[in-house]
Coordinates of C-alpha atoms and ligand atoms in Angstrom, one line a residue:
M1 CA 36.4 -58.1 -46.8
K2 CA 34.6 -58.7 -43.7
T3 CA 33.5 -62.0 -43.3
V4 CA 31.5 -64.7 -41.4
L5 CA 32.4 -68.3 -41.9
I6 CA 30.4 -71.0 -41.9
G7 CA 31.5 -74.6 -42.1
V8 CA 29.0 -77.5 -42.8
G9 CA 29.8 -80.8 -42.1
Q10 CA 33.4 -82.6 -41.7
A11 CA 35.3 -81.1 -44.2
G12 CA 33.5 -77.3 -43.6
G13 CA 34.3 -77.7 -40.1
K14 CA 38.1 -79.0 -40.2
V15 CA 38.4 -76.1 -43.7
T16 CA 36.6 -73.1 -41.0
T17 CA 38.9 -74.0 -38.2
A18 CA 42.2 -74.0 -40.6
L19 CA 40.9 -70.6 -42.2
A20 CA 39.8 -68.5 -39.5
K21 CA 43.6 -70.3 -38.0
Y22 CA 45.3 -68.3 -40.6
D23 CA 43.6 -65.3 -40.2
E24 CA 44.4 -65.1 -36.7
E25 CA 47.8 -65.6 -36.7
M26 CA 48.4 -63.2 -40.0
G27 CA 46.8 -60.5 -37.9
F28 CA 44.3 -60.1 -41.3
R29 CA 40.8 -60.2 -39.1
A30 CA 38.7 -60.4 -42.0
I31 CA 37.1 -63.3 -40.2
R32 CA 35.0 -61.6 -37.7
D33 CA 32.9 -64.9 -36.9
A34 CA 32.5 -68.3 -37.2
L35 CA 30.6 -71.3 -37.0
V36 CA 30.1 -74.7 -37.7
V37 CA 27.5 -76.9 -38.3
N38 CA 27.0 -80.9 -38.6
S39 CA 24.7 -83.6 -37.8
A40 CA 27.8 -86.1 -36.4
K41 CA 28.1 -84.9 -32.5
A42 CA 32.2 -86.4 -32.8
D43 CA 33.1 -83.8 -35.3
L44 CA 31.9 -80.9 -33.5
Q45 CA 33.5 -82.6 -30.3
G46 CA 37.3 -80.7 -30.4
L47 CA 37.0 -78.1 -32.5
P48 CA 37.9 -74.6 -31.2
L49 CA 34.7 -72.9 -32.9
D50 CA 31.5 -72.4 -31.6
T51 CA 29.1 -75.0 -33.1
V52 CA 25.2 -76.1 -33.8
L53 CA 23.9 -79.6 -33.7
V54 CA 21.5 -80.5 -36.7
G55 CA 19.3 -83.2 -36.8
Q56 CA 19.2 -84.7 -33.2
D57 CA 15.9 -86.0 -33.8
R58 CA 16.1 -87.6 -36.8
V59 CA 20.2 -88.9 -36.5
K60 CA 20.7 -89.0 -32.9
G61 CA 24.1 -87.0 -33.3
N62 CA 25.2 -90.1 -35.4
G63 CA 25.6 -88.2 -38.7
V64 CA 23.8 -88.7 -42.4
G65 CA 26.4 -91.2 -43.5
G66 CA 26.3 -90.4 -47.2
D67 CA 23.2 -89.7 -47.8
N68 CA 23.1 -86.2 -49.1
E69 CA 19.1 -85.7 -49.4
L70 CA 19.3 -86.4 -45.3
G71 CA 21.3 -83.8 -44.7
A72 CA 19.5 -81.5 -47.0
E73 CA 16.6 -82.6 -44.2
V74 CA 18.1 -82.0 -41.6
M75 CA 19.6 -78.8 -42.2
Q76 CA 16.0 -77.6 -43.8
E77 CA 14.4 -78.6 -40.4
D78 CA 16.6 -77.5 -38.2
A79 CA 17.3 -73.6 -40.5
G80 CA 15.7 -72.0 -37.8
E81 CA 18.5 -72.1 -35.3
V82 CA 21.0 -72.3 -37.3
M83 CA 19.9 -68.8 -38.8
S84 CA 19.4 -67.9 -35.0
E85 CA 23.1 -68.6 -34.3
L86 CA 23.9 -66.7 -37.3
G87 CA 21.8 -63.8 -36.4
E88 CA 24.0 -63.0 -33.6
R89 CA 26.9 -62.8 -35.3
I90 CA 26.1 -61.2 -38.6
D91 CA 26.2 -57.5 -38.5
S92 CA 26.3 -54.2 -40.0
E93 CA 29.8 -54.5 -40.8
T94 CA 29.5 -57.9 -42.4
E95 CA 30.4 -57.5 -46.6
A96 CA 30.6 -60.9 -47.1
L97 CA 29.0 -65.0 -46.2
F98 CA 31.2 -68.2 -46.4
I99 CA 29.5 -71.6 -46.4
V100 CA 32.2 -74.0 -46.5
A101 CA 31.8 -77.9 -47.2
G102 CA 33.0 -81.1 -48.4
L103 CA 30.5 -81.4 -51.7
G104 CA 31.1 -85.2 -51.9
G105 CA 29.6 -86.2 -48.3
G106 CA 26.4 -85.8 -46.7
T107 CA 26.1 -83.2 -44.4
G108 CA 27.4 -80.7 -46.1
S109 CA 26.7 -81.7 -49.8
G110 CA 23.5 -81.5 -48.5
G111 CA 23.1 -78.8 -46.0
A112 CA 25.4 -76.5 -47.9
P113 CA 22.7 -75.3 -50.7
V114 CA 19.7 -74.9 -47.9
L115 CA 22.1 -72.8 -46.0
A116 CA 22.7 -71.1 -49.1
R117 CA 18.8 -70.5 -49.8
E118 CA 17.8 -69.4 -46.5
L119 CA 21.2 -67.0 -46.5
K120 CA 20.2 -65.2 -49.6
R121 CA 16.3 -65.6 -48.5
V122 CA 17.3 -63.5 -45.0
Y123 CA 20.3 -61.0 -46.0
D124 CA 21.4 -58.5 -48.2
L125 CA 25.0 -59.8 -48.5
P126 CA 27.0 -61.7 -51.3
V127 CA 26.5 -65.6 -50.1
Y128 CA 29.7 -67.3 -51.4
A129 CA 30.7 -71.0 -51.4
I130 CA 34.0 -72.7 -50.8
G131 CA 32.9 -76.3 -52.1
I132 CA 35.4 -79.3 -51.4
L133 CA 35.4 -81.4 -54.5
P134 CA 36.4 -85.2 -54.0
G135 CA 39.4 -86.4 -55.2
R136 CA 39.4 -88.9 -58.1
D137 CA 40.5 -92.1 -56.2
E138 CA 37.4 -91.3 -53.9
G139 CA 34.4 -93.7 -54.6
A140 CA 31.8 -93.5 -56.7
L141 CA 28.9 -92.1 -53.8
Y142 CA 31.2 -89.1 -53.6
Q143 CA 31.5 -87.9 -57.2
V144 CA 27.2 -88.5 -57.6
N145 CA 27.1 -86.4 -54.4
A146 CA 29.2 -83.8 -55.4
G147 CA 27.6 -83.6 -59.3
R148 CA 24.4 -83.1 -57.8
S149 CA 25.7 -80.6 -54.5
L150 CA 27.2 -78.4 -56.6
K151 CA 24.0 -78.5 -59.2
T152 CA 22.0 -77.1 -56.6
L153 CA 24.4 -74.9 -54.8
T154 CA 25.4 -73.2 -58.1
P155 CA 22.5 -71.2 -58.9
E156 CA 21.8 -70.7 -54.8
A157 CA 25.0 -68.9 -54.0
D158 CA 26.8 -66.0 -55.5
S159 CA 30.2 -68.0 -56.4
V160 CA 30.6 -71.2 -55.4
I161 CA 34.7 -71.6 -55.3
L162 CA 36.2 -75.1 -55.9
I163 CA 38.7 -76.7 -54.4
D164 CA 39.6 -80.0 -56.0
N165 CA 41.2 -82.5 -53.5
D166 CA 43.2 -83.8 -55.9
A167 CA 45.0 -80.1 -56.4
W168 CA 48.1 -79.9 -54.0
R169 CA 47.8 -83.9 -53.5
G170 CA 52.1 -84.8 -52.7
A171 CA 53.2 -87.5 -54.9
G172 CA 52.1 -90.9 -53.2
N173 CA 49.9 -89.4 -50.7
S174 CA 46.4 -90.2 -49.8
V175 CA 43.9 -87.7 -50.3
E176 CA 44.2 -88.4 -46.0
A177 CA 47.1 -88.3 -45.5
G178 CA 47.7 -84.9 -47.1
M179 CA 44.5 -83.7 -45.9
T180 CA 46.1 -81.2 -43.2
A181 CA 48.5 -79.8 -46.0
I182 CA 45.3 -79.2 -48.4
N183 CA 43.3 -77.4 -45.5
E184 CA 46.4 -75.3 -44.8
N185 CA 46.8 -74.4 -48.9
I186 CA 43.1 -73.6 -48.9
A187 CA 43.7 -71.3 -46.1
Q188 CA 46.4 -69.5 -47.4
R189 CA 44.5 -68.6 -50.6
I190 CA 41.0 -68.2 -49.2
G191 CA 42.5 -66.4 -46.6
L192 CA 44.4 -63.9 -48.3
L193 CA 41.8 -63.3 -50.9
L194 CA 39.6 -62.5 -47.6
A195 CA 42.4 -60.1 -46.1
A196 CA 43.4 -58.6 -49.7
G197 CA 39.9 -57.1 -49.7
Q198 CA 40.2 -55.0 -46.2
P199 CA 39.9 -51.8 -46.4
I200 CA 43.5 -50.3 -46.6
E201 CA 43.1 -48.6 -42.7
D202 CA 43.3 -52.4 -41.2
R203 CA 46.1 -52.4 -43.4
A204 CA 48.6 -50.5 -41.2
S205 CA 48.9 -53.3 -38.7
F206 CA 50.2 -56.3 -41.7
G207 CA 53.7 -55.8 -39.8
L208 CA 54.7 -52.4 -42.2
G209 CA 54.0 -49.5 -39.4
D210 CA 53.7 -46.5 -42.2
E211 CA 55.1 -47.8 -45.0
G212 CA 51.4 -50.2 -44.7
A213 CA 49.5 -46.7 -43.7
D214 CA 51.4 -44.8 -46.4
R215 CA 48.6 -44.1 -49.3
S216 CA 50.9 -42.7 -52.2
A217 CA 52.3 -46.4 -52.2
A218 CA 49.4 -48.0 -52.1
Q219 CA 47.4 -46.3 -55.1
S220 CA 46.4 -49.5 -56.6
V221 CA 45.4 -51.7 -53.8
V222 CA 42.8 -53.8 -54.3
D223 CA 39.4 -53.3 -51.9
T224 CA 36.5 -55.8 -51.4
S225 CA 34.6 -54.4 -55.1
E226 CA 37.0 -55.4 -56.8
V227 CA 36.5 -59.4 -55.0
V228 CA 32.7 -58.9 -55.0
N229 CA 32.5 -57.5 -58.9
T230 CA 35.2 -60.1 -59.9
L231 CA 32.7 -62.6 -58.4
R232 CA 29.7 -60.9 -59.5
S233 CA 29.2 -62.8 -62.7
G234 CA 28.2 -65.8 -61.0
G235 CA 29.0 -69.6 -61.4
L236 CA 32.1 -71.5 -60.6
A237 CA 35.7 -69.7 -59.3
A238 CA 38.5 -71.2 -58.2
V239 CA 42.1 -69.4 -56.9
G240 CA 45.8 -69.7 -57.7
Y241 CA 49.0 -68.8 -55.4
A242 CA 52.3 -68.9 -55.8
E243 CA 55.4 -67.1 -54.2
S244 CA 58.6 -66.4 -54.7
E245 CA 61.7 -64.8 -53.0
A246 CA 62.0 -61.2 -54.0
S247 CA 64.5 -58.7 -54.6
E248 CA 64.6 -54.9 -52.7
D249 CA 64.7 -53.3 -56.4
P250 CA 61.3 -52.9 -57.9
D251 CA 63.1 -52.5 -61.3
E252 CA 64.8 -56.1 -60.7
N253 CA 61.1 -57.2 -59.4
V254 CA 59.6 -57.4 -62.7
N255 CA 59.7 -60.8 -64.3
V256 CA 59.2 -62.1 -60.7
V257 CA 56.1 -60.4 -61.0
T258 CA 55.1 -62.1 -64.0
S259 CA 56.7 -65.5 -63.4
T260 CA 55.0 -65.8 -60.1
T261 CA 51.3 -64.9 -61.4
R262 CA 52.6 -67.4 -64.1
Q263 CA 53.2 -70.4 -61.7
A264 CA 49.9 -69.3 -59.5
L265 CA 47.6 -69.8 -62.5
L266 CA 49.6 -72.6 -64.0
T267 CA 50.5 -75.1 -61.3
G268 CA 48.9 -73.3 -58.0
T269 CA 45.1 -73.5 -58.8
S270 CA 42.2 -74.7 -56.5
L271 CA 41.7 -76.2 -59.7
P272 CA 44.0 -77.8 -61.5
N273 CA 44.0 -76.3 -65.8
A274 CA 41.5 -74.5 -65.0
V275 CA 42.5 -71.3 -67.1
E276 CA 39.4 -69.5 -68.9
A277 CA 37.3 -67.5 -66.9
D278 CA 34.7 -64.6 -67.6
A279 CA 36.6 -62.6 -65.4
A280 CA 39.9 -62.4 -62.9
L281 CA 41.6 -60.6 -60.5
V282 CA 45.4 -60.8 -59.6
V283 CA 46.8 -59.5 -56.8
V284 CA 50.3 -59.4 -55.8
A285 CA 51.3 -59.1 -52.4
G286 CA 54.7 -57.7 -51.1
R287 CA 56.4 -54.8 -50.1
P288 CA 55.4 -51.7 -51.4
K289 CA 58.7 -50.1 -52.2
S290 CA 59.2 -53.7 -54.0
L291 CA 56.8 -54.5 -56.0
S292 CA 57.2 -53.2 -59.8
R293 CA 53.9 -51.5 -61.3
K294 CA 55.1 -52.4 -64.7
G295 CA 55.4 -56.3 -63.2
V296 CA 51.9 -56.2 -62.0
E297 CA 50.7 -54.8 -65.2
S298 CA 52.5 -57.0 -67.6
A299 CA 50.7 -60.1 -64.9
R300 CA 47.5 -58.9 -65.2
A301 CA 48.0 -58.1 -69.2
W302 CA 49.0 -62.2 -69.4
V303 CA 46.2 -63.5 -66.9
E304 CA 43.8 -61.4 -69.8
E305 CA 45.5 -63.8 -72.6
Q306 CA 45.4 -66.6 -70.7
T307 CA 41.9 -66.6 -69.4
Q308 CA 40.2 -65.2 -72.4
S309 CA 38.4 -62.5 -70.7
M310 CA 38.3 -58.9 -71.1
E311 CA 37.2 -58.7 -67.5
V312 CA 40.5 -58.8 -65.4
R313 CA 41.1 -56.4 -62.2
G314 CA 44.8 -56.0 -60.9
G315 CA 46.2 -54.7 -57.7
D316 CA 48.6 -54.9 -54.5
F317 CA 48.5 -56.2 -51.0
P318 CA 51.3 -54.5 -49.1
M319 CA 52.4 -56.8 -46.8
D320 CA 55.7 -57.2 -44.9
S321 CA 57.4 -60.2 -46.2
E322 CA 60.5 -61.0 -48.1
T323 CA 59.1 -62.7 -50.9
I324 CA 56.3 -61.6 -53.7
A325 CA 53.1 -63.7 -53.8
S326 CA 50.9 -63.5 -56.8
L327 CA 46.9 -64.7 -55.8
V328 CA 44.4 -65.2 -59.2
L329 CA 41.0 -65.3 -58.8
L330 CA 39.2 -66.8 -61.9
S331 CA 35.8 -66.0 -62.0
G332 CA 32.8 -68.4 -64.5
I333 CA 35.5 -71.2 -65.0
E334 CA 32.5 -73.6 -66.5
R335 CA 33.7 -73.5 -69.6
S336 CA 37.0 -74.9 -68.7
D337 CA 38.0 -78.9 -68.9
R338 CA 38.2 -79.8 -65.6
V339 CA 34.8 -78.4 -64.6
Q340 CA 33.5 -80.8 -67.5
K341 CA 35.3 -83.6 -67.1
F342 CA 34.3 -83.2 -63.0
F343 CA 30.9 -83.0 -64.3
D344 CA 31.2 -86.3 -66.8
R345 CA 32.9 -88.6 -64.1
A346 CA 29.9 -87.4 -61.5
A347 CA 27.3 -88.1 -64.3
E348 CA 29.1 -91.5 -65.1
A349 CA 29.3 -92.3 -61.7
E350 CA 25.6 -91.8 -61.1
R351 CA 24.7 -93.9 -64.4
E352 CA 26.6 -96.9 -62.4
T353 CA 24.9 -96.6 -59.1
T354 CA 21.9 -96.1 -61.3
K355 CA 22.2 -99.4 -63.5
R356 CA 23.4 -101.3 -60.0
E357 CA 20.0 -100.2 -58.4
R358 CA 18.3 -102.0 -61.2
E359 CA 19.8 -104.8 -61.5
K360 CA 19.4 -105.1 -57.8
E361 CA 15.7 -104.4 -58.0
A362 CA 15.2 -106.6 -61.1
A363 CA 16.8 -109.7 -58.4
D364 CA 14.5 -108.9 -55.9
T365 CA 11.5 -108.6 -57.7
S366 CA 12.1 -111.3 -60.4
F367 CA 9.7 -113.6 -58.9
Q368 CA 6.7 -110.5 -59.7
S369 CA 8.5 -109.8 -63.0
D370 CA 5.4 -109.2 -66.3
E371 CA 7.0 -112.1 -67.8
L372 CA 6.0 -114.5 -65.2
D373 CA 3.0 -112.7 -65.2
D374 CA 2.0 -113.3 -68.7
L375 CA 2.5 -117.2 -67.7
L376 CA -0.6 -117.1 -65.3
Ligands
GDP401 P1 29.6 -85.0 -44.1 O1 30.6 -84.7 -42.9 O2 28.8 -85.4 -43.6 O3 29.5 -83.5 -44.6 O4 31.1 -85.3 -45.6 P2 32.5 -84.9 -45.1 O5 32.6 -83.4 -44.9 O6 33.2 -85.8 -45.0 O7 32.7 -84.3 -47.0 C1 33.4 -86.1 -47.7 C2 34.2 -85.2 -49.0 O8 35.1 -84.2 -47.8 C3 35.2 -85.9 -49.3 O9 35.2 -85.5 -50.8 C4 36.1 -86.1 -48.4 O10 38.0 -86.0 -49.5 C5 36.2 -84.7 -47.8 N1 37.0 -84.3 -46.7 C6 36.9 -84.8 -45.8 N2 37.3 -84.1 -45.1 C7 38.5 -83.3 -45.7 C8 39.3 -82.0 -44.6 O11 39.7 -82.1 -43.7 N3 39.7 -81.2 -45.8 C9 39.1 -81.5 -47.2 N4 39.9 -80.8 -48.0 N5 38.2 -82.4 -47.5 C10 38.1 -83.3 -46.7

């Protein structure tokens, strides 16, 4: 899928950089261009991508802190400049636009929904978001911001692929320490998903030579329309991944394909424990000659059962690799426990914050309270 990425905020910039690097290293060329937008000058410095600084008049390059309403305002005010920079990067070949942002901060949290709306207004292209949710031990403000941002972003974007910052944290690692590993995990999953939707002509270069371009060996290769159709139901999505050592003989790989797909869905998703979905796509990557068609079909049937969805697509991704990898895209995961828990956590944090604010206001205004007025 020929994609233009737009990273917003600090997390957006770092994850966009990791994605662009992965795509380049793998030679996929699915990411055609990338731009990073931020209101904090320091977070843009050192990024190997083109950047736009927004809100300079308002915050002088110092960022918006955790104020996502201000994040939305500065993005709106400077939307013209951002859209004009993007206009130079989006062309008739572009198949999808991806906005990448941490939803718990300020610039990405407030800016991503504004940008999604602007992009949908101007382009007749799918606009997807990769939304990063704060980990459990991040503060109440992050949870509240992420809850509000997600509610605003979901109706604007064609789909929001959620990444939970707790998903790939090694035991004992803080979110901060594990960030690089998390970003690499995101890059690998999303990077492969984007590459899976690349047309077959572009695949010969994936290290397979003639084998990669052999259409008979690649009858059931996943293309862009399958990714787009899986995400068509809109709402929230997640992506799972796992890989295992493979045999050369496809018959011996039936179980490898099914067990790798099980791992991808049950332990490897970007949103742990999200299983129920409206639609799904199973992509099995490996050498065409060792991929088991029977394995792919039974993996697909198993995902259908687990997700309780009648709409599960499946296909191959020919790739020169000793391993077999399984990528599972889940779309329409709103009903899953994990999403419900996140919204409960955000609502609880919002109630606590409001209560604290009210108490503070009450303390500040106690001299003008009604009760005192009544005494006079
Ligand atoms: P902004 O610059 O105001 O948009 O704020 P941030 O992008 O720093 O958003 C804060 C949220 O993003 C928090 O939940 C952080 O845990 C998360 N975050 C910050 N940097 C990264 C990163 O490099 N990778 C990931 N996965 N999350 C990040």
